[in-house]
Amino acid sequence: MPAVPVPFLASGLLVVVLLVLLRSGTRNLWFLAFLGLAAFQTAIVGMRWSLDIDWLRHLQPVSASLVPICAFIAFADLDNRRIAWHRHVIWPMAVVASVLLFPSGIDLLLSLEFLLYGWLVFASKAQDGVSPKVRLGSEGLISRMRRGVAIALVLSAISDLIVSAILALGYVDFAAPIVAMTLSAVLVTIAGGLVGRLGLEVPGEPPLAEAVAEPVAVHLDEAQASEVLQRVEALFEQGLYKDYDLTLARLARRAHIPARTISRAVNHIHGISITYLVNRYRVEEAKRLLLHSDLSVTEIMLEAGFQTKSNFNRVFKELAGQTPSAFRNSGR
């Protein structure tokens, strides 16, 4: 039996999450790549510490250098942000050079990379506050997933530094347990991935760039913003806001208007986000059904376009001033 079972357990769970996402048909390829690399990396760590395979010590740092990069790019892709590739390939190239020329500097180099990308993932956010490829109303889930991944990256960096210090002092027997304990943080990331996938863009439609090109800059006057909003609200009047899988990218495709333009038009006219506007339509539909139908609260939640009971209750109370059940009772 392997001496460090936790890495293998983490790898197995990561693979399960990966298979679930693949089966669901998601097109978030960088997020899938991140999960795949994380599973591969935890497996390598487990084999290195439990099976004592010497050549893995050369492969482990190189594959490790790709994990935080994939994590950052996965969230950048959700936000539809451009990637400056030349800034990211520096890290794996530097690690390869360190493996060949300066092995004693590998741990410090990787720790710096993980700390940097942990901060970048934590601090990253979508332009205008809404990720085009995230289901409208699921921003909180994705935000928690960002924090979970960022924390996992930072913990990995700290762990690597601690293990390096322990090995330098000659306490080899303590290294494996510390690696195992730190990798348990990956399980938290897995949980975040399971929850966060509920907010990822669904398959079946072309990427945003194929439908409507985003302008370099968006400057809208009152008339332009009003025209954009009229087209968006016309779609909402047709019931588009009820779509469980509605994202800003999908709305942009249906309206034939760039996502950023829609977001800024809504903010310019109403002073609110597109998510808030969608929630307002959904709550109004829920209020109508609560007063004029015999559907259960759960059925009304789904009919209005909400995903979870907790989110429905929170948003409804925020906009209506009371819970759905209380609203129904007060109207009778």
Short mmCIF file of C-alpha atoms in Angstrom, two decimals:
data_model
loop_
_atom_site.label_atom_id
_atom_site.label_comp_id
_atom_site.label_asym_id
_atom_site.label_seq_id
_atom_site.Cartn_x
_atom_site.Cartn_y
_atom_site.Cartn_z
CA MET A 1 0.00 0.00 0.00
CA PRO A 2 1.38 3.46 -0.85
CA ALA A 3 2.89 5.34 2.09
CA VAL A 4 1.08 8.54 1.14
CA PRO A 5 -2.53 7.64 0.17
CA VAL A 6 -3.91 11.19 0.20
CA PRO A 7 -2.35 12.25 -3.16
CA PHE A 8 -3.82 9.18 -4.87
CA LEU A 9 -7.21 9.87 -3.31
CA ALA A 10 -7.03 13.47 -4.49
CA SER A 11 -6.06 12.32 -8.01
CA GLY A 12 -8.98 9.92 -8.12
CA LEU A 13 -11.49 12.54 -7.03
CA LEU A 14 -10.09 15.07 -9.50
CA VAL A 15 -10.47 12.52 -12.28
CA VAL A 16 -14.09 11.93 -11.21
CA VAL A 17 -14.80 15.67 -11.40
CA LEU A 18 -13.10 15.80 -14.79
CA LEU A 19 -15.23 12.94 -16.12
CA VAL A 20 -18.41 14.56 -14.79
CA LEU A 21 -17.55 17.78 -16.59
CA LEU A 22 -16.71 15.94 -19.81
CA ARG A 23 -19.97 14.04 -19.65
CA SER A 24 -21.90 17.28 -19.14
CA GLY A 25 -20.40 18.54 -22.41
CA THR A 26 -18.73 21.64 -21.02
CA ARG A 27 -16.49 23.58 -23.40
CA ASN A 28 -14.36 25.20 -20.67
CA LEU A 29 -11.24 23.48 -21.94
CA TRP A 30 -8.77 25.35 -19.73
CA PHE A 31 -10.70 24.44 -16.62
CA LEU A 32 -10.63 20.81 -17.75
CA ALA A 33 -6.89 21.11 -18.41
CA PHE A 34 -6.38 22.51 -14.90
CA LEU A 35 -8.24 19.60 -13.31
CA GLY A 36 -6.35 17.10 -15.47
CA LEU A 37 -2.97 18.60 -14.62
CA ALA A 38 -3.85 18.75 -10.92
CA ALA A 39 -4.79 15.05 -11.01
CA PHE A 40 -1.57 14.20 -12.86
CA GLN A 41 0.52 16.25 -10.45
CA THR A 42 -0.95 14.75 -7.29
CA ALA A 43 -0.40 11.27 -8.73
CA ILE A 44 3.25 12.07 -9.47
CA VAL A 45 3.74 13.40 -5.94
CA GLY A 46 2.21 10.24 -4.51
CA MET A 47 4.43 7.98 -6.62
CA ARG A 48 7.55 9.99 -5.85
CA TRP A 49 7.12 9.80 -2.09
CA SER A 50 5.71 6.28 -1.84
CA LEU A 51 7.41 4.37 -4.68
CA ASP A 52 10.73 6.24 -4.73
CA ILE A 53 10.89 6.49 -8.53
CA ASP A 54 13.98 8.61 -9.12
CA TRP A 55 13.22 10.03 -12.58
CA LEU A 56 9.97 11.54 -11.30
CA ARG A 57 11.95 14.17 -9.40
CA HIS A 58 12.84 15.68 -12.80
CA LEU A 59 9.30 15.49 -14.21
CA GLN A 60 7.47 16.70 -11.09
CA PRO A 61 8.68 20.33 -11.08
CA VAL A 62 8.07 20.79 -14.81
CA SER A 63 4.49 19.51 -14.66
CA ALA A 64 3.94 21.46 -11.44
CA SER A 65 4.88 24.71 -13.19
CA LEU A 66 1.94 24.24 -15.59
CA VAL A 67 -0.75 23.85 -12.91
CA PRO A 68 -1.05 27.49 -11.70
CA ILE A 69 -0.82 28.77 -15.27
CA CYS A 70 -3.76 26.60 -16.34
CA ALA A 71 -5.73 27.72 -13.28
CA PHE A 72 -5.22 31.39 -14.12
CA ILE A 73 -6.02 30.94 -17.82
CA ALA A 74 -9.16 28.93 -16.94
CA PHE A 75 -10.60 31.90 -15.05
CA ALA A 76 -9.37 34.37 -17.68
CA ASP A 77 -11.26 32.31 -20.26
CA LEU A 78 -14.45 32.47 -18.18
CA ASP A 79 -14.03 36.24 -18.09
CA ASN A 80 -13.30 36.35 -21.85
CA ARG A 81 -10.00 38.13 -21.22
CA ARG A 82 -7.07 38.12 -23.62
CA ILE A 83 -3.99 36.13 -22.59
CA ALA A 84 -0.44 37.43 -23.01
CA TRP A 85 1.11 34.02 -23.64
CA HIS A 86 4.72 35.21 -23.65
CA ARG A 87 4.37 36.19 -19.97
CA HIS A 88 3.30 32.71 -18.94
CA VAL A 89 5.68 30.42 -20.85
CA ILE A 90 8.56 32.04 -18.95
CA TRP A 91 7.81 29.97 -15.85
CA PRO A 92 7.94 26.42 -17.30
CA MET A 93 11.00 27.41 -19.36
CA ALA A 94 12.72 28.71 -16.22
CA VAL A 95 11.86 25.50 -14.34
CA VAL A 96 13.27 23.33 -17.13
CA ALA A 97 16.46 25.40 -17.08
CA SER A 98 16.64 25.08 -13.31
CA VAL A 99 16.20 21.28 -13.48
CA LEU A 100 19.10 21.07 -15.92
CA LEU A 101 21.44 23.72 -14.53
CA PHE A 102 20.48 24.74 -10.99
CA PRO A 103 18.43 22.02 -9.21
CA SER A 104 18.75 23.65 -5.79
CA GLY A 105 16.72 26.64 -7.02
CA ILE A 106 13.70 24.66 -8.22
CA ASP A 107 11.71 24.80 -4.97
CA LEU A 108 12.10 28.53 -4.55
CA LEU A 109 11.21 29.15 -8.20
CA LEU A 110 8.05 27.03 -8.00
CA SER A 111 7.02 28.59 -4.68
CA LEU A 112 7.30 32.07 -6.18
CA GLU A 113 5.26 30.99 -9.20
CA PHE A 114 2.49 29.43 -7.10
CA LEU A 115 2.32 32.48 -4.83
CA LEU A 116 2.16 34.83 -7.81
CA TYR A 117 -0.56 32.91 -9.61
CA GLY A 118 -2.46 32.36 -6.38
CA TRP A 119 -2.66 36.12 -6.07
CA LEU A 120 -3.51 36.59 -9.76
CA VAL A 121 -6.38 34.08 -9.54
CA PHE A 122 -7.67 35.66 -6.33
CA ALA A 123 -7.47 39.22 -7.70
CA SER A 124 -8.77 38.47 -11.21
CA LYS A 125 -12.24 39.61 -12.12
CA ALA A 126 -14.34 40.13 -15.22
CA GLN A 127 -14.59 43.47 -16.97
CA ASP A 128 -17.71 45.34 -15.85
CA GLY A 129 -18.14 42.76 -13.07
CA VAL A 130 -19.84 40.00 -15.10
CA SER A 131 -18.07 36.99 -16.60
CA PRO A 132 -19.59 36.41 -20.07
CA LYS A 133 -19.31 32.61 -19.80
CA VAL A 134 -20.82 32.29 -16.32
CA ARG A 135 -24.51 31.68 -15.81
CA LEU A 136 -26.18 34.90 -14.73
CA GLY A 137 -26.85 34.60 -11.04
CA SER A 138 -23.97 32.16 -10.45
CA GLU A 139 -21.28 34.77 -9.90
CA GLY A 140 -21.12 33.93 -6.18
CA LEU A 141 -20.35 30.29 -6.93
CA ILE A 142 -17.56 31.19 -9.33
CA SER A 143 -16.18 33.72 -6.84
CA ARG A 144 -15.95 31.02 -4.19
CA MET A 145 -14.25 28.73 -6.68
CA ARG A 146 -11.69 31.45 -7.44
CA ARG A 147 -10.90 31.82 -3.76
CA GLY A 148 -10.65 28.05 -3.28
CA VAL A 149 -8.21 27.61 -6.16
CA ALA A 150 -6.16 30.64 -5.05
CA ILE A 151 -5.91 29.27 -1.50
CA ALA A 152 -4.86 25.85 -2.81
CA LEU A 153 -2.08 27.44 -4.90
CA VAL A 154 -0.79 29.50 -1.98
CA LEU A 155 -0.87 26.49 0.37
CA SER A 156 1.09 24.48 -2.21
CA ALA A 157 3.75 27.20 -2.31
CA ILE A 158 4.02 27.35 1.48
CA SER A 159 4.15 23.56 1.70
CA ASP A 160 6.94 23.38 -0.85
CA LEU A 161 9.03 25.86 1.14
CA ILE A 162 8.44 23.95 4.38
CA VAL A 163 9.32 20.61 2.80
CA SER A 164 12.48 22.11 1.29
CA ALA A 165 13.55 23.40 4.70
CA ILE A 166 12.81 20.05 6.36
CA LEU A 167 14.81 18.13 3.75
CA ALA A 168 17.69 20.59 4.06
CA LEU A 169 17.78 19.93 7.81
CA GLY A 170 17.84 16.18 7.21
CA TYR A 171 14.37 15.32 8.56
CA VAL A 172 13.38 13.24 5.55
CA ASP A 173 10.71 11.23 7.40
CA PHE A 174 8.60 14.35 8.03
CA ALA A 175 8.46 15.43 4.39
CA ALA A 176 5.91 12.90 3.14
CA PRO A 177 3.25 13.61 5.84
CA ILE A 178 3.49 17.36 5.19
CA VAL A 179 3.02 16.80 1.46
CA ALA A 180 0.01 14.60 2.21
CA MET A 181 -1.60 17.14 4.56
CA THR A 182 -1.13 19.99 2.10
CA LEU A 183 -2.56 18.02 -0.78
CA SER A 184 -5.75 17.59 1.24
CA ALA A 185 -6.33 21.24 0.25
CA VAL A 186 -6.87 19.91 -3.25
CA LEU A 187 -10.01 18.26 -1.94
CA VAL A 188 -11.36 21.72 -1.08
CA THR A 189 -10.60 22.79 -4.63
CA ILE A 190 -12.48 19.74 -5.90
CA ALA A 191 -15.53 20.73 -3.87
CA GLY A 192 -15.30 24.21 -5.35
CA GLY A 193 -15.10 22.70 -8.80
CA LEU A 194 -18.19 20.58 -8.22
CA VAL A 195 -20.17 23.61 -7.08
CA GLY A 196 -18.64 25.99 -9.56
CA ARG A 197 -19.43 23.83 -12.56
CA LEU A 198 -23.09 24.71 -12.03
CA GLY A 199 -22.19 28.21 -13.14
CA LEU A 200 -20.09 27.37 -16.18
CA GLU A 201 -21.26 28.01 -19.71
CA VAL A 202 -23.20 25.17 -21.28
CA PRO A 203 -22.35 23.57 -24.64
CA GLY A 204 -24.23 23.72 -27.90
CA GLU A 205 -23.49 27.27 -29.03
CA PRO A 206 -20.49 28.85 -30.76
CA PRO A 207 -17.93 30.83 -28.75
CA LEU A 208 -18.72 34.48 -28.19
CA ALA A 209 -15.97 35.63 -30.55
CA GLU A 210 -17.57 33.69 -33.42
CA ALA A 211 -20.86 35.49 -33.00
CA VAL A 212 -20.16 39.12 -32.13
CA ALA A 213 -16.73 40.73 -32.00
CA GLU A 214 -16.04 42.73 -28.86
CA PRO A 215 -15.08 46.37 -29.51
CA VAL A 216 -11.75 47.62 -28.20
CA ALA A 217 -13.58 50.27 -26.19
CA VAL A 218 -17.25 50.90 -25.51
CA HIS A 219 -18.54 54.46 -25.38
CA LEU A 220 -22.32 54.75 -25.31
CA ASP A 221 -24.43 57.88 -25.30
CA GLU A 222 -27.99 57.92 -23.96
CA ALA A 223 -29.63 57.07 -27.28
CA GLN A 224 -27.26 54.17 -28.02
CA ALA A 225 -27.64 52.73 -24.54
CA SER A 226 -31.44 52.97 -24.77
CA GLU A 227 -31.46 51.17 -28.12
CA VAL A 228 -29.31 48.35 -26.74
CA LEU A 229 -31.50 48.04 -23.66
CA GLN A 230 -34.67 47.91 -25.77
CA ARG A 231 -33.32 44.95 -27.73
CA VAL A 232 -32.29 43.16 -24.55
CA GLU A 233 -35.60 43.79 -22.80
CA ALA A 234 -37.48 42.64 -25.91
CA LEU A 235 -35.77 39.27 -25.49
CA PHE A 236 -36.62 39.24 -21.81
CA GLU A 237 -40.27 39.96 -22.59
CA GLN A 238 -40.17 36.81 -24.72
CA GLY A 239 -39.07 34.89 -21.63
CA LEU A 240 -35.32 34.59 -22.23
CA TYR A 241 -34.61 35.48 -18.58
CA LYS A 242 -36.21 32.14 -17.58
CA ASP A 243 -33.40 30.26 -19.31
CA TYR A 244 -31.54 28.36 -16.60
CA ASP A 245 -28.36 28.39 -18.72
CA LEU A 246 -28.48 32.10 -19.59
CA THR A 247 -25.06 33.74 -19.69
CA LEU A 248 -24.04 37.18 -20.84
CA ALA A 249 -22.34 35.50 -23.80
CA ARG A 250 -25.56 33.70 -24.76
CA LEU A 251 -27.56 36.92 -24.36
CA ALA A 252 -25.04 38.70 -26.60
CA ARG A 253 -25.47 36.05 -29.29
CA ARG A 254 -29.25 36.28 -29.16
CA ALA A 255 -29.24 40.08 -29.25
CA HIS A 256 -26.38 40.29 -31.80
CA ILE A 257 -24.73 42.85 -29.54
CA PRO A 258 -21.29 42.55 -27.90
CA ALA A 259 -21.45 41.39 -24.29
CA ARG A 260 -19.54 44.37 -22.94
CA THR A 261 -21.88 46.75 -24.77
CA ILE A 262 -24.92 45.12 -23.15
CA SER A 263 -23.36 45.26 -19.71
CA ARG A 264 -22.46 48.93 -20.02
CA ALA A 265 -25.81 49.88 -21.54
CA VAL A 266 -27.70 48.36 -18.60
CA ASN A 267 -25.40 50.11 -16.15
CA HIS A 268 -25.70 53.42 -18.04
CA ILE A 269 -29.53 53.42 -18.09
CA HIS A 270 -30.42 51.69 -14.82
CA GLY A 271 -27.21 51.92 -12.80
CA ILE A 272 -27.30 48.17 -12.11
CA SER A 273 -25.59 45.04 -13.43
CA ILE A 274 -27.07 42.75 -16.05
CA THR A 275 -27.34 40.06 -13.37
CA TYR A 276 -29.44 42.35 -11.19
CA LEU A 277 -31.71 43.13 -14.16
CA VAL A 278 -32.19 39.43 -14.92
CA ASN A 279 -32.93 38.71 -11.26
CA ARG A 280 -35.50 41.49 -11.26
CA TYR A 281 -37.35 39.87 -14.17
CA ARG A 282 -37.12 36.46 -12.51
CA VAL A 283 -38.47 37.75 -9.20
CA GLU A 284 -41.38 39.49 -10.93
CA GLU A 285 -42.25 36.23 -12.67
CA ALA A 286 -41.98 34.36 -9.38
CA LYS A 287 -44.26 36.90 -7.68
CA ARG A 288 -46.84 36.49 -10.44
CA LEU A 289 -46.80 32.70 -10.12
CA LEU A 290 -46.91 32.81 -6.32
CA LEU A 291 -50.11 34.87 -6.42
CA HIS A 292 -51.83 33.38 -9.45
CA SER A 293 -50.87 29.71 -9.57
CA ASP A 294 -50.98 26.60 -7.39
CA LEU A 295 -47.41 25.60 -8.20
CA SER A 296 -45.12 24.81 -5.31
CA VAL A 297 -42.39 27.26 -4.35
CA THR A 298 -39.77 24.89 -5.78
CA GLU A 299 -41.64 24.60 -9.09
CA ILE A 300 -41.97 28.39 -9.24
CA MET A 301 -38.26 28.77 -8.51
CA LEU A 302 -37.38 26.62 -11.53
CA GLU A 303 -40.03 28.17 -13.74
CA ALA A 304 -38.67 31.66 -13.05
CA GLY A 305 -35.13 30.62 -13.98
CA PHE A 306 -33.43 30.24 -10.60
CA GLN A 307 -31.00 27.39 -10.00
CA THR A 308 -31.04 26.74 -6.25
CA LYS A 309 -33.49 27.26 -3.41
CA SER A 310 -30.98 29.21 -1.34
CA ASN A 311 -30.21 31.64 -4.17
CA PHE A 312 -33.92 32.02 -4.97
CA ASN A 313 -34.81 32.84 -1.37
CA ARG A 314 -31.90 35.27 -1.00
CA VAL A 315 -32.59 37.17 -4.22
CA PHE A 316 -36.36 37.18 -3.71
CA LYS A 317 -36.06 38.57 -0.19
CA GLU A 318 -33.56 41.19 -1.36
CA LEU A 319 -35.88 42.47 -4.11
CA ALA A 320 -39.32 41.78 -2.63
CA GLY A 321 -38.56 42.40 1.03
CA GLN A 322 -39.83 39.00 2.23
CA THR A 323 -39.45 35.32 1.52
CA PRO A 324 -41.42 33.66 -1.30
CA SER A 325 -43.65 31.80 1.16
CA ALA A 326 -44.37 34.96 3.16
CA PHE A 327 -45.15 36.84 -0.05
CA ARG A 328 -47.61 34.16 -1.13
CA ASN A 329 -49.32 34.16 2.25
CA SER A 330 -49.56 37.96 2.37
CA GLY A 331 -51.31 38.06 -0.99
CA ARG A 332 -54.06 35.68 -0.03
#
